[in-house]
PDB file of C-alpha atoms and ligand atoms in Angstrom:
ATOM      1  CA  UNK A   1      -0.086   0.051  -0.139  1.00  0.00           C
ATOM      2  CA  UNK A   2       1.396   3.463  -0.762  1.00  0.00           C
ATOM      3  CA  UNK A   3       1.087   6.811   0.537  1.00  0.00           C
ATOM      4  CA  UNK A   4      -1.569   7.561  -1.643  1.00  0.00           C
ATOM      5  CA  UNK A   5      -4.003   5.243   0.442  1.00  0.00           C
ATOM      6  CA  UNK A   6      -3.382   7.254   3.617  1.00  0.00           C
ATOM      7  CA  UNK A   7      -5.689  10.120   4.422  1.00  0.00           C
ATOM      8  CA  UNK A   8      -3.537  13.094   5.097  1.00  0.00           C
ATOM      9  CA  UNK A   9      -3.732  14.825   8.688  1.00  0.00           C
ATOM     10  CA  UNK A  10      -3.450  18.204   9.963  1.00  0.00           C
ATOM     11  CA  UNK A  11      -3.323  18.216  13.427  1.00  0.00           C
ATOM     12  CA  UNK A  12      -3.336  21.418  15.942  1.00  0.00           C
ATOM     13  CA  UNK A  13      -1.909  21.147  19.258  1.00  0.00           C
ATOM     14  CA  UNK A  14      -2.884  24.446  21.229  1.00  0.00           C
ATOM     15  CA  UNK A  15      -0.917  23.254  24.217  1.00  0.00           C
ATOM     16  CA  UNK A  16      -1.790  25.496  27.369  1.00  0.00           C
ATOM     17  CA  UNK A  17      -3.167  28.281  25.262  1.00  0.00           C
ATOM     18  CA  UNK A  18      -6.634  29.442  24.557  1.00  0.00           C
ATOM     19  CA  UNK A  19      -9.544  30.926  26.443  1.00  0.00           C
ATOM     20  CA  UNK A  20     -13.276  30.517  25.609  1.00  0.00           C
ATOM     21  CA  UNK A  21     -12.987  33.554  23.407  1.00  0.00           C
ATOM     22  CA  UNK A  22     -10.348  32.053  21.212  1.00  0.00           C
ATOM     23  CA  UNK A  23     -12.759  29.382  19.896  1.00  0.00           C
ATOM     24  CA  UNK A  24     -13.837  31.973  17.669  1.00  0.00           C
ATOM     25  CA  UNK A  25     -10.800  30.594  15.525  1.00  0.00           C
ATOM     26  CA  UNK A  26     -12.600  27.235  15.214  1.00  0.00           C
ATOM     27  CA  UNK A  27     -15.495  29.056  13.864  1.00  0.00           C
ATOM     28  CA  UNK A  28     -13.480  30.129  11.166  1.00  0.00           C
ATOM     29  CA  UNK A  29     -11.848  27.064  10.510  1.00  0.00           C
ATOM     30  CA  UNK A  30     -15.104  24.964  10.533  1.00  0.00           C
ATOM     31  CA  UNK A  31     -16.750  27.351   8.040  1.00  0.00           C
ATOM     32  CA  UNK A  32     -13.995  27.412   5.569  1.00  0.00           C
ATOM     33  CA  UNK A  33     -14.357  24.458   3.142  1.00  0.00           C
ATOM     34  CA  UNK A  34     -12.046  21.873   4.418  1.00  0.00           C
ATOM     35  CA  UNK A  35     -10.433  19.463   1.780  1.00  0.00           C
ATOM     36  CA  UNK A  36     -12.436  16.240   1.632  1.00  0.00           C
ATOM     37  CA  UNK A  37      -8.945  14.164   1.453  1.00  0.00           C
ATOM     38  CA  UNK A  38      -7.666  15.814   4.543  1.00  0.00           C
ATOM     39  CA  UNK A  39      -8.415  15.173   7.969  1.00  0.00           C
ATOM     40  CA  UNK A  40      -8.231  18.113  10.218  1.00  0.00           C
ATOM     41  CA  UNK A  41      -7.844  17.912  14.161  1.00  0.00           C
ATOM     42  CA  UNK A  42      -7.485  20.372  16.884  1.00  0.00           C
ATOM     43  CA  UNK A  43      -6.229  19.465  20.207  1.00  0.00           C
ATOM     44  CA  UNK A  44      -7.155  22.460  22.606  1.00  0.00           C
ATOM     45  CA  UNK A  45      -6.493  22.519  26.192  1.00  0.00           C
ATOM     46  CA  UNK A  46      -8.670  19.950  28.272  1.00  0.00           C
ATOM     47  CA  UNK A  47     -10.905  22.835  29.648  1.00  0.00           C
ATOM     48  CA  UNK A  48     -11.891  23.743  25.899  1.00  0.00           C
ATOM     49  CA  UNK A  49     -12.542  20.342  24.821  1.00  0.00           C
ATOM     50  CA  UNK A  50     -16.163  20.261  25.305  1.00  0.00           C
ATOM     51  CA  UNK A  51     -16.961  23.897  23.772  1.00  0.00           C
ATOM     52  CA  UNK A  52     -14.646  23.133  21.144  1.00  0.00           C
ATOM     53  CA  UNK A  53     -16.897  20.373  20.137  1.00  0.00           C
ATOM     54  CA  UNK A  54     -19.992  22.536  19.994  1.00  0.00           C
ATOM     55  CA  UNK A  55     -18.157  24.856  17.698  1.00  0.00           C
ATOM     56  CA  UNK A  56     -16.922  22.116  15.408  1.00  0.00           C
ATOM     57  CA  UNK A  57     -20.326  20.479  15.045  1.00  0.00           C
ATOM     58  CA  UNK A  58     -21.608  20.007  11.878  1.00  0.00           C
ATOM     59  CA  UNK A  59     -18.144  20.621  10.226  1.00  0.00           C
ATOM     60  CA  UNK A  60     -15.417  18.152   9.346  1.00  0.00           C
ATOM     61  CA  UNK A  61     -12.976  19.308  11.873  1.00  0.00           C
ATOM     62  CA  UNK A  62     -12.220  16.880  14.637  1.00  0.00           C
ATOM     63  CA  UNK A  63     -11.473  17.721  18.133  1.00  0.00           C
ATOM     64  CA  UNK A  64      -8.882  15.845  20.303  1.00  0.00           C
ATOM     65  CA  UNK A  65      -6.924  16.076  23.662  1.00  0.00           C
ATOM     66  CA  UNK A  66      -3.279  16.710  24.496  1.00  0.00           C
ATOM     67  CA  UNK A  67      -2.799  13.700  27.170  1.00  0.00           C
ATOM     68  CA  UNK A  68      -4.724  11.223  29.179  1.00  0.00           C
ATOM     69  CA  UNK A  69      -4.202   8.787  32.035  1.00  0.00           C
ATOM     70  CA  UNK A  70      -2.941   5.281  31.476  1.00  0.00           C
ATOM     71  CA  UNK A  71      -5.678   3.913  33.977  1.00  0.00           C
ATOM     72  CA  UNK A  72      -9.426   3.904  33.037  1.00  0.00           C
ATOM     73  CA  UNK A  73     -10.398   5.857  36.054  1.00  0.00           C
ATOM     74  CA  UNK A  74      -9.875   5.982  39.807  1.00  0.00           C
ATOM     75  CA  UNK A  75      -8.229   7.995  42.438  1.00  0.00           C
ATOM     76  CA  UNK A  76      -5.885  10.127  40.273  1.00  0.00           C
ATOM     77  CA  UNK A  77      -6.592  13.869  41.444  1.00  0.00           C
ATOM     78  CA  UNK A  78      -6.308  16.338  38.228  1.00  0.00           C
ATOM     79  CA  UNK A  79      -5.879  13.477  35.977  1.00  0.00           C
ATOM     80  CA  UNK A  80      -8.347  12.576  32.884  1.00  0.00           C
ATOM     81  CA  UNK A  81      -8.894   9.200  31.663  1.00  0.00           C
ATOM     82  CA  UNK A  82      -9.349   8.458  27.674  1.00  0.00           C
ATOM     83  CA  UNK A  83     -13.022   7.268  28.327  1.00  0.00           C
ATOM     84  CA  UNK A  84     -13.837  10.592  29.758  1.00  0.00           C
ATOM     85  CA  UNK A  85     -12.693  12.466  26.608  1.00  0.00           C
ATOM     86  CA  UNK A  86     -14.395   9.854  24.317  1.00  0.00           C
ATOM     87  CA  UNK A  87     -17.468  10.440  26.208  1.00  0.00           C
ATOM     88  CA  UNK A  88     -17.368  14.384  25.438  1.00  0.00           C
ATOM     89  CA  UNK A  89     -16.921  13.226  21.772  1.00  0.00           C
ATOM     90  CA  UNK A  90     -13.039  13.568  21.352  1.00  0.00           C
ATOM     91  CA  UNK A  91     -11.663  11.347  18.652  1.00  0.00           C
ATOM     92  CA  UNK A  92      -8.029  11.539  19.314  1.00  0.00           C
ATOM     93  CA  UNK A  93      -5.485  12.067  22.091  1.00  0.00           C
ATOM     94  CA  UNK A  94      -1.731  13.132  21.859  1.00  0.00           C
ATOM     95  CA  UNK A  95       0.598  10.947  24.134  1.00  0.00           C
ATOM     96  CA  UNK A  96       4.181  11.300  24.694  1.00  0.00           C
ATOM     97  CA  UNK A  97       4.662  14.862  23.722  1.00  0.00           C
ATOM     98  CA  UNK A  98       8.179  15.830  24.616  1.00  0.00           C
ATOM     99  CA  UNK A  99       6.755  18.787  26.944  1.00  0.00           C
ATOM    100  CA  UNK A 100       5.155  15.694  28.951  1.00  0.00           C
ATOM    101  CA  UNK A 101       8.083  13.613  28.812  1.00  0.00           C
ATOM    102  CA  UNK A 102      10.654  16.235  29.839  1.00  0.00           C
ATOM    103  CA  UNK A 103       8.189  18.549  32.036  1.00  0.00           C
ATOM    104  CA  UNK A 104       6.526  15.569  33.832  1.00  0.00           C
ATOM    105  CA  UNK A 105       8.916  12.807  33.651  1.00  0.00           C
ATOM    106  CA  UNK A 106       7.081  10.624  31.205  1.00  0.00           C
ATOM    107  CA  UNK A 107       8.848   7.264  30.399  1.00  0.00           C
ATOM    108  CA  UNK A 108       8.487   5.257  27.113  1.00  0.00           C
ATOM    109  CA  UNK A 109       6.618   2.747  29.177  1.00  0.00           C
ATOM    110  CA  UNK A 110       3.878   5.270  30.397  1.00  0.00           C
ATOM    111  CA  UNK A 111       3.522   6.571  27.016  1.00  0.00           C
ATOM    112  CA  UNK A 112       2.944   3.005  25.836  1.00  0.00           C
ATOM    113  CA  UNK A 113       0.376   2.548  28.716  1.00  0.00           C
ATOM    114  CA  UNK A 114      -1.373   5.979  27.813  1.00  0.00           C
ATOM    115  CA  UNK A 115      -1.554   4.927  23.987  1.00  0.00           C
ATOM    116  CA  UNK A 116      -3.251   1.727  25.058  1.00  0.00           C
ATOM    117  CA  UNK A 117      -5.745   3.266  27.217  1.00  0.00           C
ATOM    118  CA  UNK A 118      -6.541   5.937  24.657  1.00  0.00           C
ATOM    119  CA  UNK A 119      -7.129   2.789  22.009  1.00  0.00           C
ATOM    120  CA  UNK A 120      -9.133   0.970  24.611  1.00  0.00           C
ATOM    121  CA  UNK A 121     -11.497   4.033  24.727  1.00  0.00           C
ATOM    122  CA  UNK A 122     -11.745   4.111  20.882  1.00  0.00           C
ATOM    123  CA  UNK A 123      -9.473   7.198  20.496  1.00  0.00           C
ATOM    124  CA  UNK A 124      -6.988   7.694  17.985  1.00  0.00           C
ATOM    125  CA  UNK A 125      -3.557   7.762  19.667  1.00  0.00           C
ATOM    126  CA  UNK A 126      -0.997  10.011  18.456  1.00  0.00           C
ATOM    127  CA  UNK A 127       2.416   8.976  19.993  1.00  0.00           C
ATOM    128  CA  UNK A 128       5.184  11.799  19.596  1.00  0.00           C
ATOM    129  CA  UNK A 129       8.807  10.736  19.454  1.00  0.00           C
ATOM    130  CA  UNK A 130      11.830  13.164  18.890  1.00  0.00           C
ATOM    131  CA  UNK A 131      15.464  13.802  19.573  1.00  0.00           C
ATOM    132  CA  UNK A 132      16.939  16.451  21.522  1.00  0.00           C
ATOM    133  CA  UNK A 133      19.559  18.772  19.922  1.00  0.00           C
ATOM    134  CA  UNK A 134      22.427  17.275  21.841  1.00  0.00           C
ATOM    135  CA  UNK A 135      21.267  13.843  20.499  1.00  0.00           C
ATOM    136  CA  UNK A 136      21.205  14.723  17.092  1.00  0.00           C
ATOM    137  CA  UNK A 137      24.600  16.566  17.339  1.00  0.00           C
ATOM    138  CA  UNK A 138      25.738  13.479  18.767  1.00  0.00           C
ATOM    139  CA  UNK A 139      24.824  11.578  15.773  1.00  0.00           C
ATOM    140  CA  UNK A 140      22.320   9.404  17.911  1.00  0.00           C
ATOM    141  CA  UNK A 141      19.040  10.315  16.259  1.00  0.00           C
ATOM    142  CA  UNK A 142      17.793   7.296  14.903  1.00  0.00           C
ATOM    143  CA  UNK A 143      19.147   5.447  17.779  1.00  0.00           C
ATOM    144  CA  UNK A 144      17.057   7.771  19.965  1.00  0.00           C
ATOM    145  CA  UNK A 145      13.933   7.279  18.037  1.00  0.00           C
ATOM    146  CA  UNK A 146      14.297   3.542  17.517  1.00  0.00           C
ATOM    147  CA  UNK A 147      14.388   3.327  21.255  1.00  0.00           C
ATOM    148  CA  UNK A 148      11.618   5.723  21.954  1.00  0.00           C
ATOM    149  CA  UNK A 149       9.396   3.416  19.226  1.00  0.00           C
ATOM    150  CA  UNK A 150      10.480   0.292  20.999  1.00  0.00           C
ATOM    151  CA  UNK A 151       9.338   1.549  24.405  1.00  0.00           C
ATOM    152  CA  UNK A 152       6.349   3.508  23.396  1.00  0.00           C
ATOM    153  CA  UNK A 153       4.427   1.727  20.649  1.00  0.00           C
ATOM    154  CA  UNK A 154       3.898  -1.685  21.866  1.00  0.00           C
ATOM    155  CA  UNK A 155       2.996  -4.475  19.432  1.00  0.00           C
ATOM    156  CA  UNK A 156      -0.539  -4.593  21.431  1.00  0.00           C
ATOM    157  CA  UNK A 157      -1.590  -1.256  19.685  1.00  0.00           C
ATOM    158  CA  UNK A 158      -4.053  -1.195  16.757  1.00  0.00           C
ATOM    159  CA  UNK A 159      -2.207   0.296  13.981  1.00  0.00           C
ATOM    160  CA  UNK A 160      -5.865   1.392  12.746  1.00  0.00           C
ATOM    161  CA  UNK A 161      -6.134   3.903  15.715  1.00  0.00           C
ATOM    162  CA  UNK A 162      -2.431   4.855  15.472  1.00  0.00           C
ATOM    163  CA  UNK A 163      -0.503   8.085  14.314  1.00  0.00           C
ATOM    164  CA  UNK A 164       2.982   8.881  15.089  1.00  0.00           C
ATOM    165  CA  UNK A 165       4.409  12.362  15.355  1.00  0.00           C
ATOM    166  CA  UNK A 166       8.117  13.008  14.648  1.00  0.00           C
ATOM    167  CA  UNK A 167       8.658  16.127  16.667  1.00  0.00           C
ATOM    168  CA  UNK A 168      12.615  17.020  17.175  1.00  0.00           C
ATOM    169  CA  UNK A 169      12.596  18.511  20.445  1.00  0.00           C
ATOM    170  CA  UNK A 170      14.997  21.522  19.186  1.00  0.00           C
ATOM    171  CA  UNK A 171      12.360  22.231  16.454  1.00  0.00           C
ATOM    172  CA  UNK A 172       9.464  22.819  18.685  1.00  0.00           C
ATOM    173  CA  UNK A 173       8.774  26.465  19.097  1.00  0.00           C
ATOM    174  CA  UNK A 174      12.272  27.428  17.897  1.00  0.00           C
ATOM    175  CA  UNK A 175      11.521  28.430  14.282  1.00  0.00           C
ATOM    176  CA  UNK A 176      14.225  25.865  13.242  1.00  0.00           C
ATOM    177  CA  UNK A 177      13.574  22.873  11.271  1.00  0.00           C
ATOM    178  CA  UNK A 178      15.486  19.866  10.210  1.00  0.00           C
ATOM    179  CA  UNK A 179      16.554  19.634   6.764  1.00  0.00           C
ATOM    180  CA  UNK A 180      14.151  17.741   4.286  1.00  0.00           C
ATOM    181  CA  UNK A 181      16.439  14.735   4.217  1.00  0.00           C
ATOM    182  CA  UNK A 182      16.640  14.443   7.748  1.00  0.00           C
ATOM    183  CA  UNK A 183      12.768  14.651   8.134  1.00  0.00           C
ATOM    184  CA  UNK A 184      12.922  11.897   5.282  1.00  0.00           C
ATOM    185  CA  UNK A 185      15.380   9.870   7.059  1.00  0.00           C
ATOM    186  CA  UNK A 186      13.648   9.629  10.338  1.00  0.00           C
ATOM    187  CA  UNK A 187      10.202   9.072   8.638  1.00  0.00           C
ATOM    188  CA  UNK A 188      11.551   6.117   6.834  1.00  0.00           C
ATOM    189  CA  UNK A 189      13.217   4.611   9.816  1.00  0.00           C
ATOM    190  CA  UNK A 190       9.540   4.963  11.373  1.00  0.00           C
ATOM    191  CA  UNK A 191       7.907   3.155   8.498  1.00  0.00           C
ATOM    192  CA  UNK A 192      10.426   0.382   8.747  1.00  0.00           C
ATOM    193  CA  UNK A 193       9.811  -0.039  12.420  1.00  0.00           C
ATOM    194  CA  UNK A 194       6.419   0.050  11.933  1.00  0.00           C
ATOM    195  CA  UNK A 195       6.374  -2.721   9.484  1.00  0.00           C
ATOM    196  CA  UNK A 196       8.721  -4.770  11.686  1.00  0.00           C
ATOM    197  CA  UNK A 197       6.181  -4.526  14.424  1.00  0.00           C
ATOM    198  CA  UNK A 198       3.003  -4.716  12.847  1.00  0.00           C
ATOM    199  CA  UNK A 199       3.752  -6.196   9.332  1.00  0.00           C
ATOM    200  CA  UNK A 200       4.027  -4.212   6.151  1.00  0.00           C
ATOM    201  CA  UNK A 201       0.277  -3.861   5.243  1.00  0.00           C
ATOM    202  CA  UNK A 202      -0.809  -2.529   8.579  1.00  0.00           C
ATOM    203  CA  UNK A 203       2.194  -0.457   9.010  1.00  0.00           C
ATOM    204  CA  UNK A 204       1.469   1.370   5.614  1.00  0.00           C
ATOM    205  CA  UNK A 205      -1.879   2.613   6.984  1.00  0.00           C
ATOM    206  CA  UNK A 206      -0.359   4.496  10.023  1.00  0.00           C
ATOM    207  CA  UNK A 207       0.324   8.209   9.157  1.00  0.00           C
ATOM    208  CA  UNK A 208       3.375   9.858  10.000  1.00  0.00           C
ATOM    209  CA  UNK A 209       3.088  13.419  11.143  1.00  0.00           C
ATOM    210  CA  UNK A 210       6.042  15.960  11.118  1.00  0.00           C
ATOM    211  CA  UNK A 211       5.769  18.393  14.081  1.00  0.00           C
ATOM    212  CA  UNK A 212       8.150  21.519  15.097  1.00  0.00           C
ATOM    213  CA  UNK A 213       8.055  24.806  13.752  1.00  0.00           C
ATOM    214  CA  UNK A 214       5.568  24.035  10.700  1.00  0.00           C
ATOM    215  CA  UNK A 215       4.377  27.269   9.418  1.00  0.00           C
ATOM    216  CA  UNK A 216       2.405  28.420   6.365  1.00  0.00           C
ATOM    217  CA  UNK A 217       5.902  29.351   4.545  1.00  0.00           C
ATOM    218  CA  UNK A 218       7.498  25.849   4.967  1.00  0.00           C
ATOM    219  CA  UNK A 219       4.653  23.698   5.032  1.00  0.00           C
ATOM    220  CA  UNK A 220       4.598  22.838   1.371  1.00  0.00           C
ATOM    221  CA  UNK A 221       8.350  21.595   1.475  1.00  0.00           C
ATOM    222  CA  UNK A 222       7.656  19.587   4.287  1.00  0.00           C
ATOM    223  CA  UNK A 223       4.654  17.965   3.023  1.00  0.00           C
ATOM    224  CA  UNK A 224       6.697  17.120  -0.261  1.00  0.00           C
ATOM    225  CA  UNK A 225       8.999  14.711   1.779  1.00  0.00           C
ATOM    226  CA  UNK A 226       8.246  11.207   1.212  1.00  0.00           C
ATOM    227  CA  UNK A 227       6.429   9.361   4.247  1.00  0.00           C
ATOM    228  CA  UNK A 228       5.267  12.688   5.455  1.00  0.00           C
ATOM    229  CA  UNK A 229       1.298  12.166   5.831  1.00  0.00           C
ATOM    230  CA  UNK A 230       0.731  15.441   7.663  1.00  0.00           C
ATOM    231  CA  UNK A 231       1.782  17.756  10.522  1.00  0.00           C
ATOM    232  CA  UNK A 232       1.227  18.261  14.316  1.00  0.00           C
ATOM    233  CA  UNK A 233       1.233  21.850  14.514  1.00  0.00           C
ATOM    234  CA  UNK A 234       1.742  24.217  17.463  1.00  0.00           C
ATOM    235  CA  UNK A 235       2.149  27.825  17.430  1.00  0.00           C
ATOM    236  CA  UNK A 236       0.750  28.144  13.877  1.00  0.00           C
ATOM    237  CA  UNK A 237      -2.425  26.273  14.858  1.00  0.00           C
ATOM    238  CA  UNK A 238      -3.716  28.934  17.434  1.00  0.00           C
ATOM    239  CA  UNK A 239      -4.295  31.241  14.393  1.00  0.00           C
ATOM    240  CA  UNK A 240      -7.056  29.889  11.758  1.00  0.00           C
ATOM    241  CA  UNK A 241      -5.723  31.879   9.024  1.00  0.00           C
ATOM    242  CA  UNK A 242      -2.355  30.146   9.480  1.00  0.00           C
ATOM    243  CA  UNK A 243      -3.585  26.710  10.326  1.00  0.00           C
ATOM    244  CA  UNK A 244      -5.943  26.809   7.143  1.00  0.00           C
ATOM    245  CA  UNK A 245      -2.812  27.779   5.016  1.00  0.00           C
ATOM    246  CA  UNK A 246      -0.980  24.624   6.271  1.00  0.00           C
ATOM    247  CA  UNK A 247      -4.200  22.759   5.467  1.00  0.00           C
ATOM    248  CA  UNK A 248      -4.388  23.929   2.090  1.00  0.00           C
ATOM    249  CA  UNK A 249      -0.598  23.114   1.488  1.00  0.00           C
ATOM    250  CA  UNK A 250      -1.456  19.583   2.831  1.00  0.00           C
ATOM    251  CA  UNK A 251      -4.438  19.103   0.267  1.00  0.00           C
ATOM    252  CA  UNK A 252      -1.956  20.444  -2.669  1.00  0.00           C
ATOM    253  CA  UNK A 253       0.748  18.023  -1.596  1.00  0.00           C
TER     254      UNK A 253
HETATM  255  P1  13P B   1       5.410  24.555  17.115  1.00  0.00           P
HETATM  256  O1  13P B   1       4.525  24.389  15.775  1.00  0.00           O
HETATM  257  O2  13P B   1       4.868  25.683  18.024  1.00  0.00           O
HETATM  258  O3  13P B   1       6.771  24.418  16.926  1.00  0.00           O
HETATM  259  O4  13P B   1       5.063  23.201  18.014  1.00  0.00           O
HETATM  260  C1  13P B   1       5.217  21.851  17.649  1.00  0.00           C
HETATM  261  C2  13P B   1       4.327  21.015  18.636  1.00  0.00           C
HETATM  262  O5  13P B   1       4.924  20.544  19.625  1.00  0.00           O
HETATM  263  C3  13P B   1       3.368  20.289  18.336  1.00  0.00           C
HETATM  264  O6  13P B   1       2.877  19.289  19.102  1.00  0.00           O
END
């Protein structure tokens, strides 16, 4: 199965940004004609998931979450279970973002458990992987990504509810992006890792997103890279005009 069999995916991660008034950005996105062959997803902070779903209602814009707990429920103050996200109408959840791996000490094993919990609740798990600048400069990128994949993407996951996001830590929020050859190298290694884990045909259905400083002015070249099926967009997803431009670049790729 070739890349043509995978629907493209433009996903926005609002991180800890956004108040109720900012949902007006979603109205703009929802009323713009979304390309039929591109999936669009916005992951607002948990406080905005429910109202965001109301704003997206009747449009092709899907709403997801930025994290979930590994357990299905219980005495976990402040945490949110995947089934609770699904109950609201969320369709996806990001797990293992570097800001959670670094800021909250999340290990590969925890990320794997969260991905499993997400899928058990019927959510698409968007598993993030990425090297630090030091690791890239040391020539360790593929080894680091390989180890994160081995630990965060267990064979028990369902490839049909799985998306991987390659997000180099040094490219997030920095305005820097890897060379296109560097992106291609990591994405091709992830496709091979998926094939080894799930078999070639299921592996070919998993979308591979690039994330880290994707903007309207660099989106087209990133989307031209082999095995890039879309983007996970931070800053530029906060603005409907910028995110729409990225969606259009993806539709045209
Ligand atoms: P930026 O697009 O702001 O660099 O963020 C990328 C990211 O971390 C998305 O999850």
